[in-house]
Short mmCIF file of C-alpha atoms and ligand atoms in Angstrom, two decimals:
data_model
loop_
_atom_site.label_atom_id
_atom_site.label_comp_id
_atom_site.label_asym_id
_atom_site.label_seq_id
_atom_site.Cartn_x
_atom_site.Cartn_y
_atom_site.Cartn_z
CA MET A 1 -19.71 -18.77 -28.53
CA SER A 2 -20.48 -15.68 -26.52
CA HIS A 3 -17.84 -13.21 -25.64
CA ALA A 4 -16.96 -11.54 -22.37
CA ILE A 5 -14.46 -8.95 -21.42
CA VAL A 6 -12.68 -9.70 -18.18
CA TRP A 7 -11.33 -6.26 -17.04
CA PHE A 8 -8.22 -6.72 -14.86
CA ARG A 9 -7.49 -3.82 -12.44
CA ALA A 10 -5.94 -4.34 -8.97
CA ASP A 11 -6.27 -8.15 -9.47
CA LEU A 12 -3.36 -9.08 -11.78
CA ARG A 13 -3.66 -12.82 -11.14
CA LEU A 14 -5.36 -15.89 -12.61
CA ALA A 15 -5.85 -17.88 -9.31
CA ASP A 16 -8.59 -16.84 -7.00
CA ASN A 17 -9.98 -14.38 -9.55
CA PRO A 18 -13.77 -14.45 -9.14
CA ALA A 19 -14.44 -12.18 -12.20
CA LEU A 20 -12.41 -14.57 -14.48
CA ALA A 21 -13.75 -17.72 -12.91
CA ALA A 22 -17.32 -16.41 -13.33
CA ALA A 23 -16.76 -15.45 -17.05
CA LEU A 24 -15.43 -18.95 -17.70
CA GLU A 25 -18.10 -20.58 -15.68
CA ALA A 26 -20.77 -18.88 -17.77
CA GLY A 27 -19.18 -20.38 -20.92
CA HIS A 28 -17.87 -17.20 -22.53
CA ALA A 29 -14.87 -16.84 -24.72
CA VAL A 30 -12.81 -14.46 -22.74
CA ILE A 31 -11.10 -11.17 -23.77
CA PRO A 32 -8.71 -10.23 -20.93
CA VAL A 33 -8.14 -6.46 -20.78
CA TYR A 34 -6.09 -3.92 -18.78
CA VAL A 35 -6.77 -0.27 -19.16
CA LEU A 36 -4.25 2.34 -17.96
CA ASP A 37 -6.80 4.88 -16.77
CA GLU A 38 -5.04 8.09 -15.71
CA GLU A 39 -7.74 10.26 -17.22
CA THR A 40 -10.89 9.65 -15.15
CA ALA A 41 -11.22 12.49 -12.71
CA GLY A 42 -10.17 11.55 -9.18
CA ILE A 43 -8.22 8.38 -10.18
CA ARG A 44 -4.73 8.55 -8.66
CA ALA A 45 -1.94 8.14 -11.33
CA PHE A 46 0.64 5.50 -10.32
CA GLY A 47 3.93 6.80 -8.89
CA THR A 48 7.35 6.01 -10.34
CA ALA A 49 8.11 2.87 -8.53
CA ALA A 50 4.52 1.51 -8.82
CA ARG A 51 4.71 2.16 -12.55
CA TRP A 52 7.80 -0.03 -12.66
CA TRP A 53 6.08 -2.80 -10.78
CA LEU A 54 2.90 -2.57 -12.97
CA ARG A 55 4.89 -3.02 -16.13
CA GLN A 56 6.67 -6.09 -14.89
CA SER A 57 3.32 -7.48 -13.39
CA LEU A 58 1.44 -7.04 -16.70
CA GLN A 59 4.25 -8.71 -18.57
CA ALA A 60 3.95 -11.70 -16.02
CA LEU A 61 0.17 -11.74 -16.48
CA ASP A 62 0.35 -11.75 -20.27
CA ALA A 63 2.76 -14.60 -20.16
CA ALA A 64 0.52 -16.48 -17.77
CA LEU A 65 -2.35 -15.88 -20.20
CA ARG A 66 -0.38 -16.85 -23.30
CA SER A 67 0.55 -20.19 -21.84
CA ARG A 68 -3.13 -20.91 -21.54
CA GLY A 69 -3.90 -19.84 -25.15
CA SER A 70 -4.97 -16.25 -24.64
CA ARG A 71 -3.30 -12.92 -24.16
CA LEU A 72 -3.73 -9.56 -22.50
CA VAL A 73 -5.31 -6.65 -24.45
CA LEU A 74 -3.80 -3.39 -23.25
CA ARG A 75 -5.37 0.06 -23.75
CA ARG A 76 -4.85 3.46 -22.29
CA GLY A 77 -7.58 6.16 -21.61
CA PRO A 78 -10.67 6.79 -19.70
CA ALA A 79 -11.71 3.29 -18.84
CA GLU A 80 -15.53 3.93 -19.33
CA GLN A 81 -15.02 5.03 -22.87
CA VAL A 82 -12.29 2.38 -23.61
CA ILE A 83 -14.34 -0.60 -22.33
CA ASP A 84 -17.52 0.71 -24.10
CA GLU A 85 -15.54 0.83 -27.46
CA LEU A 86 -14.10 -2.55 -26.74
CA VAL A 87 -17.52 -4.09 -26.14
CA THR A 88 -18.49 -2.83 -29.58
CA GLN A 89 -15.33 -4.09 -31.32
CA CYS A 90 -15.47 -7.62 -29.95
CA GLN A 91 -19.25 -7.85 -29.76
CA ALA A 92 -19.03 -8.69 -26.09
CA ASP A 93 -22.28 -9.85 -24.32
CA ALA A 94 -20.84 -9.27 -20.88
CA VAL A 95 -18.15 -7.50 -18.89
CA TYR A 96 -16.66 -8.95 -15.71
CA TRP A 97 -14.60 -7.15 -13.02
CA ASN A 98 -13.47 -7.29 -9.50
CA ARG A 99 -14.36 -4.44 -7.24
CA LEU A 100 -12.21 -1.35 -6.36
CA TYR A 101 -13.13 0.71 -3.40
CA ASP A 102 -11.94 4.40 -3.89
CA PRO A 103 -14.84 6.70 -4.61
CA ALA A 104 -13.61 7.77 -8.10
CA SER A 105 -13.41 4.23 -9.37
CA ARG A 106 -16.70 3.24 -7.75
CA ASP A 107 -18.44 6.13 -9.42
CA ARG A 108 -16.90 5.28 -12.82
CA ASP A 109 -17.80 1.61 -12.51
CA ALA A 110 -21.35 2.43 -11.46
CA ARG A 111 -21.77 4.77 -14.52
CA LEU A 112 -20.25 2.04 -16.83
CA LYS A 113 -22.45 -0.50 -15.44
CA GLN A 114 -25.62 1.48 -16.15
CA SER A 115 -24.45 2.36 -19.71
CA LEU A 116 -23.59 -1.37 -20.51
CA LEU A 117 -26.93 -2.44 -19.19
CA ALA A 118 -28.75 0.26 -21.25
CA ARG A 119 -26.99 -1.46 -24.35
CA GLY A 120 -28.12 -4.87 -23.26
CA VAL A 121 -24.58 -5.97 -22.10
CA THR A 122 -24.49 -7.39 -18.59
CA ALA A 123 -21.94 -6.29 -16.07
CA HIS A 124 -20.83 -8.47 -13.16
CA SER A 125 -18.69 -7.24 -10.27
CA PHE A 126 -17.10 -9.33 -7.46
CA LYS A 127 -15.34 -9.29 -4.20
CA ALA A 128 -11.70 -10.21 -4.75
CA SER A 129 -9.24 -8.05 -2.88
CA LEU A 130 -10.80 -7.93 0.63
CA LEU A 131 -11.86 -10.69 2.97
CA THR A 132 -14.95 -8.55 4.09
CA GLU A 133 -16.71 -6.01 1.99
CA PRO A 134 -16.95 -2.56 3.68
CA TRP A 135 -20.64 -2.65 3.81
CA GLU A 136 -20.61 -6.05 5.51
CA ALA A 137 -18.75 -4.92 8.64
CA ARG A 138 -20.99 -2.77 10.85
CA THR A 139 -21.25 -1.85 14.51
CA LYS A 140 -24.17 -3.10 16.56
CA ALA A 141 -25.80 0.29 15.70
CA GLY A 142 -25.33 -0.48 12.11
CA LEU A 143 -22.58 2.06 11.55
CA PRO A 144 -19.14 1.68 9.91
CA PHE A 145 -16.43 0.96 12.33
CA LYS A 146 -14.00 3.81 13.41
CA VAL A 147 -11.83 1.59 15.69
CA PHE A 148 -9.65 -1.25 14.60
CA THR A 149 -10.03 -3.91 17.36
CA PRO A 150 -13.88 -4.14 17.20
CA PHE A 151 -13.72 -4.06 13.38
CA TRP A 152 -11.31 -6.95 13.22
CA ARG A 153 -13.26 -8.92 15.73
CA ALA A 154 -16.36 -8.55 13.68
CA CYS A 155 -14.51 -9.63 10.52
CA ARG A 156 -13.07 -12.66 12.19
CA ALA A 157 -16.55 -13.63 13.48
CA GLN A 158 -17.86 -13.71 9.93
CA ALA A 159 -17.89 -16.97 7.98
CA ASP A 160 -14.73 -18.44 6.64
CA PRO A 161 -13.98 -16.79 3.34
CA GLY A 162 -13.98 -20.07 1.65
CA ARG A 163 -11.58 -22.00 -0.56
CA PRO A 164 -9.61 -19.88 -3.03
CA LEU A 165 -10.54 -20.48 -6.78
CA ASP A 166 -8.06 -22.45 -8.88
CA ALA A 167 -6.45 -20.76 -11.93
CA PRO A 168 -7.92 -21.86 -15.27
CA THR A 169 -5.84 -24.26 -17.07
CA ARG A 170 -7.16 -23.10 -20.68
CA LEU A 171 -8.74 -19.84 -21.80
CA PRO A 172 -11.06 -20.15 -24.74
CA ARG A 173 -10.14 -17.24 -27.04
CA PRO A 174 -12.52 -15.38 -29.17
CA ALA A 175 -12.16 -15.64 -33.05
CA GLY A 176 -10.55 -12.60 -34.65
CA SER A 177 -7.86 -10.51 -33.18
CA LEU A 178 -7.93 -7.25 -31.29
CA ALA A 179 -5.12 -4.78 -31.76
CA GLY A 180 -3.91 -3.22 -28.45
CA ALA A 181 -0.97 -1.20 -27.13
CA SER A 182 2.28 -3.05 -26.16
CA ILE A 183 3.33 -3.02 -22.61
CA ALA A 184 6.33 -1.07 -23.34
CA SER A 185 4.41 1.73 -25.23
CA LEU A 186 1.84 1.87 -22.40
CA LEU A 187 4.37 2.04 -19.55
CA HIS A 188 7.42 3.56 -20.98
CA GLN A 189 10.44 2.95 -18.79
CA GLU A 190 12.78 5.94 -18.90
CA THR A 191 15.66 4.63 -16.88
CA PRO A 192 16.75 1.17 -16.09
CA SER A 193 15.51 0.43 -12.65
CA ASP A 194 17.48 -0.83 -9.67
CA LEU A 195 14.28 -2.30 -8.30
CA ALA A 196 14.67 -5.45 -10.27
CA ALA A 197 17.61 -6.32 -7.94
CA HIS A 198 15.14 -6.39 -4.99
CA TRP A 199 11.80 -7.53 -6.43
CA THR A 200 10.21 -10.04 -8.86
CA PRO A 201 6.66 -8.86 -9.60
CA GLY A 202 4.02 -11.22 -10.77
CA GLU A 203 1.67 -13.93 -9.41
CA ALA A 204 4.24 -16.73 -9.37
CA SER A 205 6.63 -14.77 -7.48
CA ALA A 206 3.83 -13.71 -4.95
CA VAL A 207 2.93 -17.41 -4.37
CA ASP A 208 6.59 -18.31 -3.77
CA ARG A 209 7.08 -15.36 -1.36
CA LEU A 210 4.06 -16.36 0.61
CA ALA A 211 5.30 -20.00 0.80
CA SER A 212 8.69 -19.12 1.90
CA PHE A 213 7.46 -16.51 4.53
CA LEU A 214 5.09 -19.08 6.00
CA ASP A 215 7.94 -21.71 6.19
CA ASP A 216 10.61 -19.42 7.43
CA ASP A 217 9.16 -16.48 9.32
CA LEU A 218 5.66 -16.99 10.42
CA GLU A 219 6.47 -18.65 13.85
CA ALA A 220 8.62 -15.70 14.92
CA TYR A 221 6.63 -12.93 13.20
CA HIS A 222 5.03 -11.43 16.31
CA ARG A 223 8.51 -11.26 18.01
CA GLN A 224 10.47 -10.03 14.99
CA ARG A 225 8.17 -7.94 12.90
CA ASP A 226 9.40 -4.80 14.56
CA ILE A 227 13.10 -5.17 14.05
CA PRO A 228 14.02 -3.55 10.81
CA ALA A 229 17.53 -5.21 10.55
CA VAL A 230 15.82 -8.63 10.28
CA ASP A 231 13.81 -9.62 7.15
CA ALA A 232 11.10 -11.03 9.34
CA THR A 233 8.03 -9.61 7.54
CA SER A 234 6.44 -11.09 4.46
CA ARG A 235 7.11 -8.25 1.85
CA LEU A 236 3.97 -9.20 0.21
CA SER A 237 2.70 -5.52 0.24
CA PRO A 238 3.38 -4.80 -3.40
CA HIS A 239 1.99 -8.19 -4.43
CA LEU A 240 -1.22 -7.43 -2.47
CA ALA A 241 -1.36 -3.91 -3.87
CA PHE A 242 -1.41 -5.08 -7.45
CA GLY A 243 -3.53 -8.10 -6.53
CA GLU A 244 -1.16 -10.76 -7.56
CA LEU A 245 -2.24 -12.58 -4.43
CA SER A 246 -5.59 -12.32 -2.68
CA PRO A 247 -6.08 -11.97 1.00
CA ARG A 248 -8.28 -15.10 0.86
CA GLN A 249 -5.21 -17.08 -0.43
CA ILE A 250 -3.26 -15.77 2.48
CA TRP A 251 -6.12 -16.48 4.94
CA ARG A 252 -6.32 -20.06 3.81
CA ALA A 253 -2.60 -20.66 3.84
CA VAL A 254 -2.20 -19.22 7.30
CA THR A 255 -5.31 -21.05 8.92
CA ALA A 256 -4.33 -24.27 7.46
CA ARG A 257 -1.38 -24.27 9.74
CA ARG A 258 -1.35 -24.85 13.50
CA PRO A 259 -2.66 -21.80 15.25
CA SER A 260 0.21 -19.69 16.55
CA PRO A 261 0.75 -16.14 17.97
CA GLY A 262 2.73 -15.42 14.74
CA GLY A 263 0.00 -16.49 12.65
CA GLU A 264 -2.65 -14.52 14.58
CA LYS A 265 -0.49 -11.41 14.45
CA PHE A 266 0.13 -11.70 10.75
CA LEU A 267 -3.66 -12.10 10.06
CA ALA A 268 -4.21 -9.00 12.21
CA GLU A 269 -1.96 -7.10 9.96
CA ILE A 270 -3.98 -8.22 6.92
CA GLY A 271 -6.83 -6.86 9.08
CA TRP A 272 -5.36 -3.57 9.23
CA ARG A 273 -5.31 -3.57 5.43
CA GLU A 274 -9.09 -4.30 5.52
CA PHE A 275 -9.62 -1.55 8.01
CA SER A 276 -7.83 0.93 5.75
CA TYR A 277 -10.06 -0.14 2.81
CA ASN A 278 -13.05 0.18 5.04
CA LEU A 279 -12.08 3.73 5.72
CA LEU A 280 -11.41 4.41 2.11
CA PHE A 281 -14.88 3.19 1.15
CA HIS A 282 -16.81 5.03 3.90
CA VAL A 283 -14.70 8.24 4.16
CA GLY A 284 -13.02 8.64 0.88
CA GLY A 285 -10.64 11.43 0.03
CA LEU A 286 -8.20 10.14 2.55
CA ASP A 287 -5.10 11.41 0.56
CA ARG A 288 -6.58 14.89 0.45
CA HIS A 289 -8.30 15.63 3.75
CA SER A 290 -7.45 14.95 7.42
CA MET A 291 -10.13 12.75 8.87
CA ARG A 292 -9.94 15.00 11.85
CA ALA A 293 -10.67 18.18 10.16
CA GLU A 294 -8.98 20.38 12.83
CA PHE A 295 -5.60 18.98 11.54
CA ASP A 296 -6.14 21.01 8.36
CA ASP A 297 -5.78 24.09 10.68
CA LEU A 298 -2.27 23.23 12.05
CA PRO A 299 0.29 25.83 11.32
CA TRP A 300 2.30 23.56 8.87
CA ARG A 301 5.67 24.80 7.88
CA ASP A 302 6.79 25.11 4.29
CA GLN A 303 10.54 24.39 4.43
CA PRO A 304 11.75 23.10 1.04
CA GLU A 305 15.31 22.48 2.29
CA LEU A 306 14.32 20.54 5.37
CA ILE A 307 11.80 18.46 3.25
CA ASP A 308 14.47 17.69 0.74
CA ALA A 309 16.94 16.65 3.59
CA TRP A 310 14.18 14.23 4.81
CA LYS A 311 13.46 12.91 1.27
CA HIS A 312 17.02 12.19 0.67
CA GLY A 313 17.97 10.74 4.04
CA ARG A 314 20.14 13.67 5.24
CA THR A 315 18.36 14.66 8.41
CA GLY A 316 21.31 13.88 10.73
CA TYR A 317 18.99 11.25 12.54
CA PRO A 318 20.33 7.84 11.41
CA ILE A 319 17.11 5.76 11.80
CA VAL A 320 15.24 8.33 9.74
CA ASP A 321 17.95 8.61 7.20
CA ALA A 322 18.37 4.81 6.85
CA GLY A 323 14.59 4.44 6.33
CA MET A 324 14.40 7.16 3.54
CA ARG A 325 17.52 5.66 1.76
CA GLN A 326 16.00 2.11 2.01
CA LEU A 327 12.95 3.59 0.32
CA LEU A 328 15.03 5.30 -2.45
CA ALA A 329 17.00 2.16 -3.13
CA THR A 330 14.47 -0.54 -2.86
CA GLY A 331 11.00 1.07 -3.13
CA TRP A 332 10.00 -0.37 0.21
CA MET A 333 10.54 0.55 3.85
CA HIS A 334 10.10 -1.42 7.04
CA ASN A 335 6.81 -0.67 8.83
CA ARG A 336 8.40 0.49 12.02
CA VAL A 337 10.66 2.78 10.14
CA ARG A 338 7.71 4.09 7.98
CA MET A 339 6.24 5.14 11.37
CA ILE A 340 9.37 6.83 12.49
CA THR A 341 10.12 8.76 9.34
CA ALA A 342 6.54 9.87 8.98
CA SER A 343 6.46 11.06 12.52
CA PHE A 344 9.68 12.99 12.02
CA LEU A 345 8.38 14.81 9.03
CA ILE A 346 5.04 15.60 10.56
CA LYS A 347 6.07 16.40 14.24
CA HIS A 348 9.81 17.40 14.17
CA LEU A 349 9.58 19.35 10.95
CA LEU A 350 5.83 20.23 11.31
CA VAL A 351 5.29 19.49 7.61
CA ASP A 352 1.85 18.77 6.31
CA TRP A 353 1.39 14.89 6.24
CA ARG A 354 0.15 15.08 2.63
CA ILE A 355 3.66 16.08 1.50
CA GLY A 356 5.13 12.94 2.99
CA GLU A 357 2.18 10.78 1.76
CA ARG A 358 2.79 12.00 -1.90
CA TRP A 359 6.57 11.20 -1.60
CA PHE A 360 5.70 7.67 -0.29
CA TRP A 361 3.07 7.28 -3.11
CA ASN A 362 5.68 8.13 -5.65
CA ARG A 363 8.49 5.94 -4.31
CA LEU A 364 6.86 2.90 -2.82
CA VAL A 365 6.39 -0.22 -4.96
CA ASP A 366 3.51 -1.03 -2.60
CA ALA A 367 1.93 2.45 -2.81
CA ASP A 368 -1.62 1.67 -1.85
CA PRO A 369 -4.71 4.00 -2.11
CA ALA A 370 -5.87 2.97 1.32
CA ASN A 371 -2.89 1.85 3.33
CA ASN A 372 -0.68 4.83 2.41
CA PRO A 373 -2.99 7.69 3.39
CA VAL A 374 -4.36 5.71 6.39
CA GLY A 375 -0.72 4.99 7.54
CA TRP A 376 0.08 8.69 7.32
CA GLN A 377 -3.09 9.78 9.00
CA TRP A 378 -2.33 7.24 11.75
CA VAL A 379 0.97 8.70 12.39
CA ALA A 380 -0.23 12.23 12.14
CA GLY A 381 -2.96 11.56 14.63
CA SER A 382 -5.54 12.91 12.25
CA GLY A 383 -7.08 9.53 11.35
CA ALA A 384 -9.50 7.02 12.77
CA ASP A 385 -8.08 5.08 15.70
CA ALA A 386 -4.78 6.90 15.18
CA ALA A 387 -1.68 7.55 17.41
CA PRO A 388 -2.34 10.62 19.42
CA PHE A 389 -0.56 13.75 18.04
CA PHE A 390 1.18 14.24 21.39
CA ARG A 391 2.97 10.87 21.09
CA ILE A 392 6.08 12.04 19.47
CA PHE A 393 8.72 9.38 18.63
CA ASN A 394 12.25 10.29 19.91
CA PRO A 395 14.20 9.00 16.72
CA VAL A 396 17.38 8.22 18.89
CA LEU A 397 15.46 6.12 21.33
CA GLN A 398 13.56 4.41 18.66
CA GLY A 399 16.69 3.55 16.83
CA GLU A 400 18.22 2.26 20.12
CA LYS A 401 15.21 0.18 20.99
CA PHE A 402 14.47 -1.35 17.55
CA ASP A 403 17.97 -1.39 15.99
CA PRO A 404 20.18 -1.83 19.04
CA ALA A 405 23.27 -3.13 17.28
CA GLY A 406 22.79 -0.49 14.63
CA ALA A 407 22.71 -3.15 11.91
CA TYR A 408 19.86 -1.63 9.98
CA VAL A 409 21.36 1.92 10.07
CA LYS A 410 24.82 0.62 8.97
CA ARG A 411 23.27 -1.24 6.12
CA TRP A 412 21.74 1.89 4.62
CA LEU A 413 24.24 4.47 5.81
CA PRO A 414 27.76 3.01 5.20
CA GLU A 415 29.25 6.22 6.29
CA LEU A 416 28.39 5.32 9.84
CA ALA A 417 29.68 1.71 9.64
CA HIS A 418 32.66 2.27 11.84
CA LEU A 419 30.66 3.81 14.71
CA PRO A 420 30.47 1.88 17.96
CA PRO A 421 26.96 0.89 19.06
CA ASN A 422 26.78 3.64 21.70
CA SER A 423 27.06 6.37 19.06
CA THR A 424 25.48 4.73 16.04
CA HIS A 425 22.13 6.43 16.75
CA ARG A 426 23.81 9.59 18.02
CA PRO A 427 26.63 10.27 15.56
CA TRP A 428 27.08 13.79 16.86
CA THR A 429 28.67 12.22 19.93
CA ALA A 430 31.28 10.35 17.90
CA ASP A 431 34.90 10.78 18.83
CA PRO A 432 36.54 11.72 16.63
CA PRO A 433 33.61 13.93 15.28
CA LEU A 434 32.23 13.06 11.81
CA SER A 435 32.85 15.72 9.28
CA GLN A 436 29.54 17.48 8.01
CA GLN A 437 30.30 16.27 4.46
CA ARG A 438 30.34 12.76 5.68
CA TYR A 439 27.22 12.76 7.75
CA PRO A 440 25.04 15.91 8.55
CA GLN A 441 24.44 17.37 12.07
CA PRO A 442 20.73 17.02 13.11
CA ILE A 443 18.61 19.45 11.11
CA VAL A 444 16.38 20.08 14.19
CA ASP A 445 16.93 19.69 17.88
CA HIS A 446 14.62 16.94 19.07
CA ALA A 447 13.61 18.64 22.38
CA SER A 448 12.76 22.09 20.92
CA ALA A 449 11.06 20.54 17.71
CA ARG A 450 9.00 18.34 20.14
CA GLN A 451 7.88 21.25 22.19
CA ARG A 452 6.92 23.23 19.03
CA ALA A 453 4.71 20.37 17.80
CA LEU A 454 3.02 20.08 21.25
CA ASP A 455 2.31 23.82 21.23
CA ALA A 456 0.90 23.75 17.66
CA PHE A 457 -1.37 20.85 18.69
CA ALA A 458 -2.35 22.47 21.96
CA GLY A 459 -3.77 25.42 19.83
CA LEU A 460 -6.18 23.08 17.91
CA ARG A 461 -9.99 22.82 18.68
CA ARG A 462 -11.27 19.34 18.48
CA ARG A 463 -13.82 18.73 15.74
CA PRO A 464 -15.75 15.64 14.96
CA LEU A 465 -14.25 12.82 12.87
CA ARG A 466 -15.38 13.11 9.23
CA SER A 467 -17.75 10.13 8.60
CA PRO A 468 -17.86 7.19 9.46
P1 FAD B 501 3.75 -7.52 6.69
O1 FAD B 501 4.19 -7.23 8.14
O2 FAD B 501 4.23 -8.93 6.34
O3 FAD B 501 2.22 -7.62 6.78
C1 FAD B 501 1.46 -8.31 5.77
C2 FAD B 501 0.53 -7.42 5.04
O4 FAD B 501 -0.42 -6.78 5.91
C3 FAD B 501 1.17 -6.31 4.27
O5 FAD B 501 1.72 -6.66 3.15
C4 FAD B 501 0.01 -5.24 4.21
O6 FAD B 501 -0.80 -5.54 3.04
C5 FAD B 501 -0.74 -5.46 5.48
N1 FAD B 501 -0.26 -4.57 6.43
C6 FAD B 501 0.79 -4.68 7.38
N2 FAD B 501 0.94 -3.59 8.15
C7 FAD B 501 -0.14 -2.84 7.82
C8 FAD B 501 -0.63 -1.60 8.25
N3 FAD B 501 -0.04 -0.87 9.26
N4 FAD B 501 -1.66 -0.97 7.56
C9 FAD B 501 -2.27 -1.61 6.59
N5 FAD B 501 -1.89 -2.83 6.05
C10 FAD B 501 -0.90 -3.37 6.74
N6 FAD B 501 1.25 -0.44 3.30
C11 FAD B 501 1.12 -0.68 2.04
O7 FAD B 501 0.72 -1.85 1.59
N7 FAD B 501 1.04 0.32 1.09
C12 FAD B 501 1.47 1.57 1.59
O8 FAD B 501 1.51 2.48 0.68
C13 FAD B 501 1.74 1.80 2.90
N8 FAD B 501 2.14 3.05 3.33
C14 FAD B 501 2.33 3.30 4.71
C15 FAD B 501 2.71 4.43 5.14
C16 FAD B 501 2.96 4.79 6.44
C17 FAD B 501 3.28 6.11 6.87
C18 FAD B 501 2.86 3.75 7.41
C19 FAD B 501 3.03 3.96 8.85
C20 FAD B 501 2.41 2.50 6.95
C21 FAD B 501 2.23 2.14 5.57
N9 FAD B 501 1.85 0.93 5.12
C22 FAD B 501 1.58 0.70 3.79
C23 FAD B 501 1.59 -0.23 5.98
C24 FAD B 501 2.89 -1.13 6.24
O9 FAD B 501 4.01 -0.34 6.63
C25 FAD B 501 3.16 -1.96 5.22
O10 FAD B 501 1.99 -2.74 4.56
C26 FAD B 501 4.11 -3.06 5.55
O11 FAD B 501 5.47 -2.44 5.94
C27 FAD B 501 4.43 -3.90 4.12
O12 FAD B 501 5.50 -4.84 4.55
P2 FAD B 501 5.11 -6.37 4.56
O13 FAD B 501 4.44 -6.73 3.39
O14 FAD B 501 6.39 -7.11 4.75
O15 FAD B 501 4.21 -6.41 5.80
#
């Protein structure tokens, strides 16, 4: 029987996995492999929270493979070299993988494909983590999209993505055994993590999460998704980031239901993910360069103490602090609050968006190479189809609008639990006043910080958007 390596990357699932399905369809005995590649130049190493997720997710994948008569082979190192060596060791005739879209992974995969072909080993790559490949969505002029709405309209007009593939029931295993690293040695966990109280990584849990979200929250999604006190969003983001679930599975499950405003809005959010990957593919370097180059000329301020207050939820603005504490405690933050906290760092503190992007990258379980930098650049105003820089969120009014009863703030800031609704988002007005030890005074004054940001922006000269 011929042997094939199936190289798992951001697709840690057995169902709707085109690379795995194609290897089996071709009649190969399959060697499932995961390579922790933190050595290839340009590949972003996982942050702390994502490493925790990855470890659990690999365990879940390995268990699922074992229950089908196989097991996951784990390796660490530059993937090009590692896969090349594995091909020799197990005399593989073919390597199968699902595509990634960041420039460093694409370059690496293209080089690997060439070198495998030169050895007479075939390499097969597949679409698995997007509904539409970035090169499939083009404007009438044949260019990549810069604006979300026409992009999503074009994606929606394309053919239905089809039925998701079933997970295999058995995996023929090659003769002989391959030694590999253990998950524990690959991803050493220094400290016991609190994240386990909030999340269950793995494909089975992703499928359950989707089902319960669709049953309980889809109907009201469009009305409630902006209210951080209500668990009204899917929380599928880390499952999607690690590929435990495919967007096609989501698409199918949503469109199989009665059309509804909630379902349409939810699919549009999946569309924002597609748009982010479209930008990652066509522009690249999103975590390093502002898409609007003039933003790299902003007079960013380097203020370690203020940045530290932001990171640890001690800014004196409750909605900002609640979000940052939710992030520290759970590895996740509600989308509305991500926008508010990011805006506060960039505009109120005038801190380079890349500093915030890196903090999120390190702390989010759903840290995503496309969504995270695009989210930050959207808030900064430096990205494609982004919020304009002069739109500066007032953290008090945002809190009062989206958390009117203060339930979200009080959940994450127990020191404010006793405040009445009219002072929850303005604790400096509390009577009697709060001591500074209990909760800090605002680290900046909203009106003057806002003016400083507007002045900084007024000094910028518009330059064209980096491609697309
Ligand atoms: P739902 O509302 O249930 O949405 C379903 C899915 O759609 C999400 O899981 C996600 O894959 C996608 N999605 C939703 N909103 C967006 C969006 N605005 N942009 C792109 N995709 C979206 N999302 C990440 O997955 N990883 C990140 O690292 C990340 N960083 C962000 C940083 C900032 C500053 C901002 C403003 C947004 C960021 N987002 C990121 C987007 C968004 O906040 C999260 O996807 C969402 O909060 C995840 O929760 P959910 O799964 O319950 O979302």
